[in-house]
PDB file of C-alpha atoms and ligand atoms in Angstrom:
ATOM      1  CA  MET A   1      -1.219  -4.307   3.629  1.00 80.00           C
ATOM      2  CA  LEU A   2      -1.831  -1.033   4.536  1.00 85.00           C
ATOM      3  CA  GLN A   3      -0.991  -1.475   7.836  1.00 87.00           C
ATOM      4  CA  VAL A   4       2.474  -1.932   6.852  1.00 86.00           C
ATOM      5  CA  LEU A   5       2.380   0.663   3.814  1.00 86.00           C
ATOM      6  CA  VAL A   6       1.394   2.891   6.964  1.00 87.00           C
ATOM      7  CA  GLU A   7       4.246   1.706   9.289  1.00 87.00           C
ATOM      8  CA  GLY A   8       7.063   2.080   7.184  1.00 85.00           C
ATOM      9  CA  ARG A   9       5.666   5.374   5.820  1.00 84.00           C
ATOM     10  CA  ASN A  10       6.257   5.860   9.620  1.00 83.00           C
ATOM     11  CA  LYS A  11       9.230   4.296  10.239  1.00 84.00           C
ATOM     12  CA  HIS A  12      11.585   5.744   7.467  1.00 80.00           C
ATOM     13  CA  LYS A  13       9.661   8.671   6.462  1.00 79.00           C
ATOM     14  CA  THR A  14      11.408   8.526   3.106  1.00 80.00           C
ATOM     15  CA  PHE A  15       8.204   8.447   0.885  1.00 82.00           C
ATOM     16  CA  ARG A  16       4.464   9.490   1.088  1.00 86.00           C
ATOM     17  CA  ALA A  17       1.703   7.164   0.384  1.00 88.00           C
ATOM     18  CA  GLY A  18      -2.112   6.725  -0.480  1.00 91.00           C
ATOM     19  CA  LEU A  19      -4.496   4.979  -1.821  1.00 92.00           C
ATOM     20  CA  ILE A  20      -6.759   5.468  -4.867  1.00 91.00           C
ATOM     21  CA  THR A  21      -9.593   3.614  -4.659  1.00 91.00           C
ATOM     22  CA  ASN A  22     -14.091   3.195  -4.997  1.00 88.00           C
ATOM     23  CA  GLY A  23     -14.302   3.043  -1.925  1.00 88.00           C
ATOM     24  CA  LEU A  24     -17.161   0.794  -1.416  1.00 87.00           C
ATOM     25  CA  GLU A  25     -15.202  -1.995   1.347  1.00 90.00           C
ATOM     26  CA  ILE A  26     -14.460   0.724   3.960  1.00 93.00           C
ATOM     27  CA  THR A  27     -17.835   0.193   4.569  1.00 92.00           C
ATOM     28  CA  ARG A  28     -17.751  -3.310   4.704  1.00 90.00           C
ATOM     29  CA  MET A  29     -14.652  -3.340   6.810  1.00 88.00           C
ATOM     30  CA  LEU A  30     -14.607  -0.853   9.309  1.00 82.00           C
ATOM     31  CA  ASN A  31     -11.336  -0.727  10.895  1.00 89.00           C
ATOM     32  CA  LEU A  32     -10.116  -0.337   6.789  1.00 92.00           C
ATOM     33  CA  GLY A  33     -10.940   3.113   7.613  1.00 93.00           C
ATOM     34  CA  ASP A  34      -8.514   3.458  10.760  1.00 93.00           C
ATOM     35  CA  TRP A  35      -5.307   2.963   8.269  1.00 93.00           C
ATOM     36  CA  ILE A  36      -6.312   4.947   5.782  1.00 95.00           C
ATOM     37  CA  VAL A  37      -7.014   8.239   7.811  1.00 95.00           C
ATOM     38  CA  GLN A  38      -3.103   7.009   8.634  1.00 93.00           C
ATOM     39  CA  LEU A  39      -1.776   7.639   4.579  1.00 94.00           C
ATOM     40  CA  ASP A  40      -1.223  10.744   3.238  1.00 93.00           C
ATOM     41  CA  TYR A  41      -3.988  10.948   0.867  1.00 95.00           C
ATOM     42  CA  VAL A  42      -7.353   8.491  -0.312  1.00 96.00           C
ATOM     43  CA  ARG A  43      -8.876   9.244  -3.475  1.00 96.00           C
ATOM     44  CA  LEU A  44     -12.555   7.728  -4.505  1.00 96.00           C
ATOM     45  CA  GLY A  45     -13.627   7.172  -7.400  1.00 94.00           C
ATOM     46  CA  TYR A  46     -17.395   8.030  -8.362  1.00 93.00           C
ATOM     47  CA  THR A  47     -18.112   5.580 -10.772  1.00 88.00           C
ATOM     48  CA  GLU A  48     -20.257   6.743 -12.984  1.00 84.00           C
ATOM     49  CA  TYR A  49     -22.847   4.354 -13.424  1.00 85.00           C
ATOM     50  CA  PHE A  50     -23.734   5.527  -9.453  1.00 88.00           C
ATOM     51  CA  ASP A  51     -26.663   7.123 -11.134  1.00 86.00           C
ATOM     52  CA  ARG A  52     -27.928   4.830 -13.289  1.00 86.00           C
ATOM     53  CA  PRO A  53     -31.487   2.727 -12.348  1.00 88.00           C
ATOM     54  CA  GLY A  54     -30.376   0.017 -10.518  1.00 90.00           C
ATOM     55  CA  HIS A  55     -26.875   1.706  -8.464  1.00 90.00           C
ATOM     56  CA  ASP A  56     -28.647   2.762  -5.352  1.00 91.00           C
ATOM     57  CA  SER A  57     -27.353   0.701  -3.087  1.00 91.00           C
ATOM     58  CA  ALA A  58     -23.704   1.299  -4.551  1.00 90.00           C
ATOM     59  CA  LYS A  59     -23.927   4.907  -4.580  1.00 92.00           C
ATOM     60  CA  SER A  60     -24.775   5.382  -0.674  1.00 93.00           C
ATOM     61  CA  LEU A  61     -22.093   2.661   0.210  1.00 93.00           C
ATOM     62  CA  PHE A  62     -20.040   5.331  -1.475  1.00 94.00           C
ATOM     63  CA  TRP A  63     -21.490   8.583   0.186  1.00 94.00           C
ATOM     64  CA  GLU A  64     -21.163   5.956   3.647  1.00 94.00           C
ATOM     65  CA  ALA A  65     -17.620   5.619   2.634  1.00 95.00           C
ATOM     66  CA  LEU A  66     -17.150   9.389   2.943  1.00 95.00           C
ATOM     67  CA  GLU A  67     -18.460   9.663   5.920  1.00 93.00           C
ATOM     68  CA  ILE A  68     -16.568   7.695   7.258  1.00 94.00           C
ATOM     69  CA  LEU A  69     -13.567   8.641   6.689  1.00 95.00           C
ATOM     70  CA  GLY A  70     -14.334  12.311   7.192  1.00 94.00           C
ATOM     71  CA  GLN A  71     -15.076  11.148  11.412  1.00 93.00           C
ATOM     72  CA  LYS A  72     -12.032   8.914  11.404  1.00 94.00           C
ATOM     73  CA  LYS A  73     -10.068  11.683  10.681  1.00 94.00           C
ATOM     74  CA  MET A  74     -11.776  14.372  12.477  1.00 91.00           C
ATOM     75  CA  GLN A  75     -11.355  11.064  15.611  1.00 90.00           C
ATOM     76  CA  ASP A  76      -8.115  10.474  15.116  1.00 85.00           C
ATOM     77  CA  GLU A  77      -5.458  13.369  15.605  1.00 83.00           C
ATOM     78  CA  ARG A  78      -2.460  11.710  13.915  1.00 83.00           C
ATOM     79  CA  ALA A  79      -4.384  12.226  10.860  1.00 89.00           C
ATOM     80  CA  LYS A  80      -3.415  14.259   8.205  1.00 87.00           C
ATOM     81  CA  VAL A  81      -5.428  12.069   5.394  1.00 94.00           C
ATOM     82  CA  ARG A  82      -6.239  14.386   2.604  1.00 96.00           C
ATOM     83  CA  ILE A  83      -9.768  13.118   1.482  1.00 97.00           C
ATOM     84  CA  GLY A  84     -10.528  13.813  -2.388  1.00 96.00           C
ATOM     85  CA  VAL A  85     -13.089  12.195  -5.005  1.00 97.00           C
ATOM     86  CA  LYS A  86     -12.529  11.667  -8.551  1.00 95.00           C
ATOM     87  CA  LEU A  87     -15.916  12.371 -10.521  1.00 95.00           C
ATOM     88  CA  LEU A  88     -15.557  11.395 -14.576  1.00 93.00           C
ATOM     89  CA  LEU A  89     -18.065  13.229 -16.706  1.00 94.00           C
ATOM     90  CA  THR A  90     -19.323  11.147 -19.700  1.00 93.00           C
ATOM     91  CA  ARG A  91     -21.525  12.056 -22.766  1.00 93.00           C
ATOM     92  CA  ASP A  92     -24.705  11.454 -20.578  1.00 90.00           C
ATOM     93  CA  ASN A  93     -24.311  13.008 -16.692  1.00 92.00           C
ATOM     94  CA  ALA A  94     -23.296  16.181 -16.958  1.00 90.00           C
ATOM     95  CA  THR A  95     -26.790  17.791 -14.909  1.00 87.00           C
ATOM     96  CA  SER A  96     -25.720  15.377 -12.520  1.00 89.00           C
ATOM     97  CA  LEU A  97     -22.450  15.630 -12.435  1.00 92.00           C
ATOM     98  CA  GLU A  98     -22.733  19.319 -11.189  1.00 91.00           C
ATOM     99  CA  GLU A  99     -25.023  18.254  -8.464  1.00 91.00           C
ATOM    100  CA  ARG A 100     -22.945  15.391  -7.536  1.00 93.00           C
ATOM    101  CA  LEU A 101     -20.288  17.860  -7.697  1.00 94.00           C
ATOM    102  CA  GLU A 102     -21.764  20.227  -4.916  1.00 93.00           C
ATOM    103  CA  GLY A 103     -23.046  17.721  -3.132  1.00 93.00           C
ATOM    104  CA  ILE A 104     -19.322  16.278  -2.160  1.00 95.00           C
ATOM    105  CA  LEU A 105     -18.145  19.750  -1.752  1.00 94.00           C
ATOM    106  CA  ARG A 106     -20.508  20.880   0.839  1.00 93.00           C
ATOM    107  CA  LEU A 107     -20.668  17.386   3.062  1.00 94.00           C
ATOM    108  CA  LYS A 108     -20.335  17.204   6.352  1.00 92.00           C
ATOM    109  CA  ALA A 109     -19.458  15.130   9.072  1.00 86.00           C
ATOM    110  CA  ARG A 110     -22.459  14.312  11.197  1.00 83.00           C
ATOM    111  CA  ARG A 111     -21.316  14.473  14.030  1.00 82.00           C
ATOM    112  CA  THR A 112     -18.514  17.482  13.885  1.00 82.00           C
ATOM    113  CA  GLN A 113     -20.647  19.558  11.822  1.00 86.00           C
ATOM    114  CA  ARG A 114     -16.453  19.920   9.291  1.00 89.00           C
ATOM    115  CA  TYR A 115     -16.441  19.401   6.162  1.00 93.00           C
ATOM    116  CA  VAL A 116     -15.202  15.777   4.963  1.00 95.00           C
ATOM    117  CA  VAL A 117     -13.169  15.771   1.490  1.00 96.00           C
ATOM    118  CA  ASP A 118     -10.337  18.160   0.565  1.00 95.00           C
ATOM    119  CA  HIS A 119     -10.063  17.476  -3.230  1.00 95.00           C
ATOM    120  CA  VAL A 120     -12.158  17.263  -5.843  1.00 96.00           C
ATOM    121  CA  LYS A 121     -10.690  16.379  -9.276  1.00 94.00           C
ATOM    122  CA  ILE A 122     -13.104  16.298 -13.011  1.00 94.00           C
ATOM    123  CA  LYS A 123     -11.862  14.413 -15.689  1.00 90.00           C
ATOM    124  CA  SER A 124     -13.890  12.815 -18.691  1.00 89.00           C
ATOM    125  CA  ILE A 125     -14.188   9.207 -19.548  1.00 87.00           C
ATOM    126  CA  ARG A 126     -12.801   7.125 -22.001  1.00 79.00           C
ATOM    127  CA  GLY A 127     -14.116   5.094 -24.759  1.00 76.00           C
ATOM    128  CA  ASP A 128     -17.622   5.061 -25.903  1.00 80.00           C
ATOM    129  CA  ASN A 129     -19.590   7.298 -23.867  1.00 86.00           C
ATOM    130  CA  GLU A 130     -16.472   9.854 -24.145  1.00 86.00           C
ATOM    131  CA  PRO A 131     -17.814  13.297 -24.276  1.00 92.00           C
ATOM    132  CA  THR A 132     -18.111  15.707 -26.799  1.00 92.00           C
ATOM    133  CA  PRO A 133     -15.392  18.400 -27.878  1.00 92.00           C
ATOM    134  CA  ASP A 134     -18.688  20.504 -27.587  1.00 95.00           C
ATOM    135  CA  LEU A 135     -19.846  19.350 -24.556  1.00 95.00           C
ATOM    136  CA  ILE A 136     -16.397  19.622 -22.707  1.00 94.00           C
ATOM    137  CA  ARG A 137     -16.660  23.206 -23.995  1.00 94.00           C
ATOM    138  CA  ALA A 138     -19.593  23.711 -22.557  1.00 95.00           C
ATOM    139  CA  MET A 139     -19.108  21.720 -19.196  1.00 95.00           C
ATOM    140  CA  GLU A 140     -16.154  23.575 -18.565  1.00 94.00           C
ATOM    141  CA  HIS A 141     -17.787  27.420 -18.891  1.00 94.00           C
ATOM    142  CA  LYS A 142     -20.528  25.691 -16.479  1.00 93.00           C
ATOM    143  CA  LEU A 143     -17.652  24.276 -13.946  1.00 93.00           C
ATOM    144  CA  THR A 144     -15.326  27.089 -13.798  1.00 92.00           C
ATOM    145  CA  LEU A 145     -18.874  29.403 -12.992  1.00 92.00           C
ATOM    146  CA  LEU A 146     -20.091  26.417 -10.129  1.00 91.00           C
ATOM    147  CA  LYS A 147     -16.248  26.845  -8.744  1.00 90.00           C
ATOM    148  CA  SER A 148     -16.569  30.376  -8.438  1.00 91.00           C
ATOM    149  CA  LYS A 149     -19.775  30.071  -6.988  1.00 91.00           C
ATOM    150  CA  LEU A 150     -18.695  28.028  -4.247  1.00 89.00           C
ATOM    151  CA  GLY A 151     -15.770  30.333  -3.242  1.00 89.00           C
ATOM    152  CA  GLU A 152     -13.217  28.877  -0.835  1.00 89.00           C
ATOM    153  CA  ARG A 153     -15.391  25.003  -0.512  1.00 90.00           C
ATOM    154  CA  ALA A 154     -13.722  25.117  -4.579  1.00 89.00           C
ATOM    155  CA  ASN A 155      -9.937  25.837  -3.859  1.00 88.00           C
ATOM    156  CA  ASP A 156      -9.123  22.949  -4.180  1.00 89.00           C
ATOM    157  CA  LEU A 157     -11.418  21.626  -7.338  1.00 91.00           C
ATOM    158  CA  GLN A 158      -9.043  20.016 -10.807  1.00 90.00           C
ATOM    159  CA  ILE A 159     -11.098  20.440 -13.273  1.00 90.00           C
ATOM    160  CA  ASP A 160      -9.231  19.021 -16.381  1.00 85.00           C
ATOM    161  CA  ILE A 161     -11.477  17.299 -18.710  1.00 87.00           C
ATOM    162  CA  LYS A 162     -10.122  18.227 -22.472  1.00 83.00           C
ATOM    163  CA  SER A 163      -9.716  14.980 -24.288  1.00 78.00           C
ATOM    164  CA  ALA A 164      -6.315  13.709 -23.681  1.00 71.00           C
ATOM    165  CA  LYS A 165      -6.282  11.796 -26.772  1.00 78.00           C
ATOM    166  CA  VAL A 166      -2.490  11.280 -28.499  1.00 84.00           C
ATOM    167  CA  PRO A 167      -1.905  11.048 -32.253  1.00 84.00           C
ATOM    168  CA  SER A 168      -0.990   7.536 -33.354  1.00 84.00           C
ATOM    169  CA  THR A 169       2.180   8.853 -33.824  1.00 84.00           C
ATOM    170  CA  TYR A 170       2.739   9.700 -30.412  1.00 85.00           C
ATOM    171  CA  SER A 171       6.380   9.023 -28.692  1.00 81.00           C
ATOM    172  CA  CYS A 172       5.983   8.926 -25.209  1.00 84.00           C
ATOM    173  CA  TRP A 173      10.623   9.212 -23.250  1.00 78.00           C
ATOM    174  CA  ILE A 174       8.886  10.201 -20.170  1.00 80.00           C
ATOM    175  CA  ASN A 175       7.453   7.658 -19.327  1.00 82.00           C
ATOM    176  CA  PRO A 176      10.543   6.230 -16.828  1.00 79.00           C
ATOM    177  CA  ILE A 177      10.042   8.400 -14.569  1.00 79.00           C
ATOM    178  CA  MET A 178       7.592   5.901 -13.282  1.00 81.00           C
ATOM    179  CA  SER A 179       6.622   2.264 -12.793  1.00 85.00           C
ATOM    180  CA  VAL A 180       4.458   0.549 -12.055  1.00 91.00           C
ATOM    181  CA  ILE A 181       4.387  -2.819  -9.677  1.00 90.00           C
ATOM    182  CA  GLY A 182       1.716  -5.572  -9.781  1.00 87.00           C
ATOM    183  CA  VAL A 183       1.035  -7.778  -7.103  1.00 84.00           C
ATOM    184  CA  SER A 184       2.591 -10.508  -8.508  1.00 86.00           C
ATOM    185  CA  GLY A 185       5.866  -8.991  -8.456  1.00 89.00           C
ATOM    186  CA  ASP A 186       5.468  -8.360 -11.889  1.00 92.00           C
ATOM    187  CA  VAL A 187       6.841  -4.478 -13.696  1.00 94.00           C
ATOM    188  CA  TYR A 188       5.579  -2.820 -16.182  1.00 94.00           C
ATOM    189  CA  LEU A 189       6.328   0.499 -18.415  1.00 92.00           C
ATOM    190  CA  CYS A 190       3.636   2.460 -16.903  1.00 91.00           C
ATOM    191  CA  CYS A 191       0.119   2.603 -15.129  1.00 87.00           C
ATOM    192  CA  ASN A 192      -1.979   1.501 -18.686  1.00 88.00           C
ATOM    193  CA  PHE A 193      -0.459  -1.617 -19.076  1.00 89.00           C
ATOM    194  CA  TYR A 194      -4.654  -3.114 -18.764  1.00 85.00           C
ATOM    195  CA  GLU A 195      -5.106  -3.605 -22.360  1.00 86.00           C
ATOM    196  CA  CYS A 196      -1.576  -5.611 -22.967  1.00 90.00           C
ATOM    197  CA  PRO A 197       0.294  -6.168 -19.750  1.00 92.00           C
ATOM    198  CA  ASP A 198       2.812  -8.649 -21.258  1.00 94.00           C
ATOM    199  CA  ASP A 199       3.296  -6.159 -24.141  1.00 94.00           C
ATOM    200  CA  LEU A 200       4.266  -3.772 -21.287  1.00 94.00           C
ATOM    201  CA  LYS A 201       5.695  -5.988 -18.691  1.00 95.00           C
ATOM    202  CA  ILE A 202       9.832  -5.144 -18.527  1.00 93.00           C
ATOM    203  CA  GLY A 203      10.760  -6.922 -15.646  1.00 93.00           C
ATOM    204  CA  SER A 204       9.981  -9.219 -12.608  1.00 92.00           C
ATOM    205  CA  LEU A 205      10.560  -8.050  -8.687  1.00 91.00           C
ATOM    206  CA  GLY A 206      10.185 -10.789  -5.922  1.00 78.00           C
ATOM    207  CA  ILE A 207      10.737 -14.569  -5.602  1.00 73.00           C
ATOM    208  CA  LYS A 208      10.185 -15.295  -9.336  1.00 71.00           C
ATOM    209  CA  GLY A 209      11.622 -12.417 -11.065  1.00 70.00           C
ATOM    210  CA  GLU A 210      14.910 -10.291 -10.564  1.00 72.00           C
ATOM    211  CA  ASP A 211      15.555  -9.045  -7.387  1.00 77.00           C
ATOM    212  CA  HIS A 212      16.511  -5.563  -8.366  1.00 86.00           C
ATOM    213  CA  PHE A 213      15.023  -2.640 -10.711  1.00 84.00           C
ATOM    214  CA  ARG A 214      18.473  -2.128 -11.902  1.00 82.00           C
ATOM    215  CA  GLU A 215      18.490  -5.532 -13.289  1.00 87.00           C
ATOM    216  CA  PHE A 216      16.051  -4.495 -15.660  1.00 88.00           C
ATOM    217  CA  TRP A 217      15.526  -1.009 -15.437  1.00 84.00           C
ATOM    218  CA  GLY A 218      16.798   0.618 -19.009  1.00 80.00           C
ATOM    219  CA  LYS A 219      18.012  -2.568 -20.354  1.00 85.00           C
ATOM    220  CA  ALA A 220      17.164  -3.467 -23.710  1.00 87.00           C
ATOM    221  CA  ARG A 221      13.961  -5.260 -23.347  1.00 91.00           C
ATOM    222  CA  HIS A 222      13.144  -2.101 -21.041  1.00 89.00           C
ATOM    223  CA  ARG A 223      13.711  -0.569 -23.885  1.00 84.00           C
ATOM    224  CA  ASP A 224      12.072  -2.149 -26.657  1.00 88.00           C
ATOM    225  CA  VAL A 225       8.947  -2.111 -24.524  1.00 91.00           C
ATOM    226  CA  MET A 226       9.306   1.743 -24.856  1.00 86.00           C
ATOM    227  CA  ASP A 227       9.680   2.137 -28.514  1.00 83.00           C
ATOM    228  CA  ARG A 228       6.794  -0.286 -29.401  1.00 88.00           C
ATOM    229  CA  VAL A 229       4.564   1.631 -26.885  1.00 89.00           C
ATOM    230  CA  ALA A 230       0.897   1.592 -29.382  1.00 90.00           C
ATOM    231  CA  PRO A 231      -0.568   4.540 -28.521  1.00 89.00           C
ATOM    232  CA  ALA A 232      -3.668   3.200 -29.375  1.00 87.00           C
ATOM    233  CA  SER A 233      -4.505   0.904 -27.347  1.00 87.00           C
ATOM    234  CA  VAL A 234      -1.861   2.062 -24.224  1.00 90.00           C
ATOM    235  CA  CYS A 235      -1.891   5.866 -24.216  1.00 88.00           C
ATOM    236  CA  ASN A 236      -5.597   5.955 -25.424  1.00 85.00           C
ATOM    237  CA  SER A 237      -6.288   2.675 -23.273  1.00 82.00           C
ATOM    238  CA  ARG A 238     -10.323   2.062 -23.049  1.00 76.00           C
ATOM    239  CA  TRP A 239      -9.552   0.924 -19.383  1.00 75.00           C
ATOM    240  CA  GLY A 240      -6.288   3.113 -17.868  1.00 68.00           C
ATOM    241  CA  CYS A 241      -7.003   6.298 -16.860  1.00 66.00           C
ATOM    242  CA  HIS A 242      -5.990   9.546 -19.083  1.00 65.00           C
ATOM    243  CA  CYS A 243      -2.344   9.694 -18.956  1.00 77.00           C
ATOM    244  CA  ARG A 244      -0.902  13.285 -16.961  1.00 74.00           C
ATOM    245  CA  LEU A 245       2.466  12.669 -18.567  1.00 83.00           C
ATOM    246  CA  VAL A 246       1.491  13.343 -21.626  1.00 82.00           C
ATOM    247  CA  HIS A 247       1.134  16.628 -20.410  1.00 79.00           C
ATOM    248  CA  TYR A 248       4.172  16.753 -18.441  1.00 80.00           C
ATOM    249  CA  GLN A 249       6.064  15.978 -21.630  1.00 81.00           C
ATOM    250  CA  GLU A 250       4.402  18.457 -23.514  1.00 79.00           C
ATOM    251  CA  LEU A 251       5.931  21.144 -21.029  1.00 79.00           C
ATOM    252  CA  VAL A 252       8.925  19.957 -20.814  1.00 73.00           C
ATOM    253  CA  GLU A 253       9.392  19.342 -24.321  1.00 71.00           C
ATOM    254  CA  PRO A 254      10.683  22.909 -25.571  1.00 70.00           C
ATOM    255  CA  LEU A 255      12.983  22.674 -22.370  1.00 66.00           C
ATOM    256  CA  VAL A 256      14.807  19.543 -22.701  1.00 61.00           C
ATOM    257  CA  PRO A 257      17.551  17.946 -24.753  1.00 56.00           C
ATOM    258  CA  TYR A 258      14.699  15.490 -25.697  1.00 51.00           C
ATOM    259  CA  SER A 259      12.257  17.858 -26.891  1.00 44.00           C
ATOM    260  CA  ASP A 260      14.141  17.390 -30.726  1.00 50.00           C
ATOM    261  CA  ARG A 261      11.009  14.807 -32.042  1.00 48.00           C
ATOM    262  CA  ASP A 262      13.614  13.987 -34.834  1.00 54.00           C
ATOM    263  CA  THR A 263      15.713  12.180 -32.248  1.00 49.00           C
ATOM    264  CA  PRO A 264      14.812   8.221 -32.504  1.00 48.00           C
ATOM    265  CA  VAL A 265      13.426   7.974 -28.389  1.00 47.00           C
ATOM    266  CA  ILE A 266      15.470   5.241 -27.701  1.00 46.00           C
ATOM    267  CA  GLY A 267      18.977   7.220 -28.072  1.00 47.00           C
ATOM    268  CA  THR A 268      17.928   9.864 -26.077  1.00 49.00           C
ATOM    269  CA  PHE A 269      15.599   8.707 -23.292  1.00 51.00           C
ATOM    270  CA  PHE A 270      17.534   7.248 -20.815  1.00 52.00           C
ATOM    271  CA  VAL A 271      20.564   9.790 -20.733  1.00 53.00           C
ATOM    272  CA  GLY A 272      18.884  11.316 -17.959  1.00 51.00           C
ATOM    273  CA  HIS A 273      17.043   8.459 -16.615  1.00 52.00           C
ATOM    274  CA  GLU A 274      19.716   6.506 -16.092  1.00 49.00           C
ATOM    275  CA  LYS A 275      20.550   8.799 -13.508  1.00 48.00           C
ATOM    276  CA  MET A 276      17.621   8.023 -10.676  1.00 47.00           C
ATOM    277  CA  LEU A 277      18.811   4.513 -10.729  1.00 42.00           C
TER     278      LEU A 277
HETATM  279  S1  SF4 B   1       0.224   5.966 -21.372  1.00 67.36           S
HETATM  280 FE1  SF4 B   1       1.678   6.220 -22.910  1.00 67.36          FE
HETATM  281  S2  SF4 B   1       1.922   8.691 -22.891  1.00 67.36           S
HETATM  282 FE2  SF4 B   1       1.855   7.562 -20.962  1.00 67.36          FE
HETATM  283  S3  SF4 B   1       3.176   6.925 -19.883  1.00 67.36           S
HETATM  284 FE3  SF4 B   1       2.332   4.991 -20.606  1.00 67.36          FE
HETATM  285  S4  SF4 B   1       3.699   5.387 -23.095  1.00 67.36           S
HETATM  286 FE4  SF4 B   1       3.684   7.304 -21.921  1.00 67.36          FE
END
């Protein structure tokens, strides 16, 4: 699959392609790395349980995967991949997170002694182990200090640990700027479909489904799904990621006609989005 993606991207040059992964397979299937370094970006997630007792072997696979990617990137002159890592702040990993961040940013490939990681993103975990508001404030302060201590190495350090919880009355009209296609060809409204995939499915591509987005995009089912999104299980999903679109929506609301919260979502959101087809 990676090969198809890289070759398609090289041929058409109309899209950027990247991979978000825990990276563990990279150490088992070495040729994966050869394709990954030809992508535009790769981001490895440093899973919070790596630092719990009994997970040392998974943790060392993570470091090994980073090392492999760094090495392969240096060896392949066509490789322009941006190597990133994502860290999650939890209620109980604040101290080790700082240490981990420093280790990641200072990691150098053994042979070339060049830095491996280009970008680090830090977010807060969701669910029961979500950090308290006080911890978030304290960590924002500490991480800002650490960022200035790390100087240039931290130029591309993104600290975004504020809680992204949205109120139960939240109306998302921005989700049609993206879609998620599952491996079976099912298309979902947005990336946080894990807890209720049937409710979030807007159509299908492939053998058993419709053939083109236009057959379901903006049609009754799509609008209906969008209008019925339950913020508690979708936007605040325990299994999904923090939805950055909430933040984008907040930023653009004052600037676009959809900003009027009194206007029902269903009557407004496809006004601009239909041009995307
Ligand atoms: S998670 Fe919620 S806010 Fe984010 S795109 Fe989906 S519906 Fe919109």
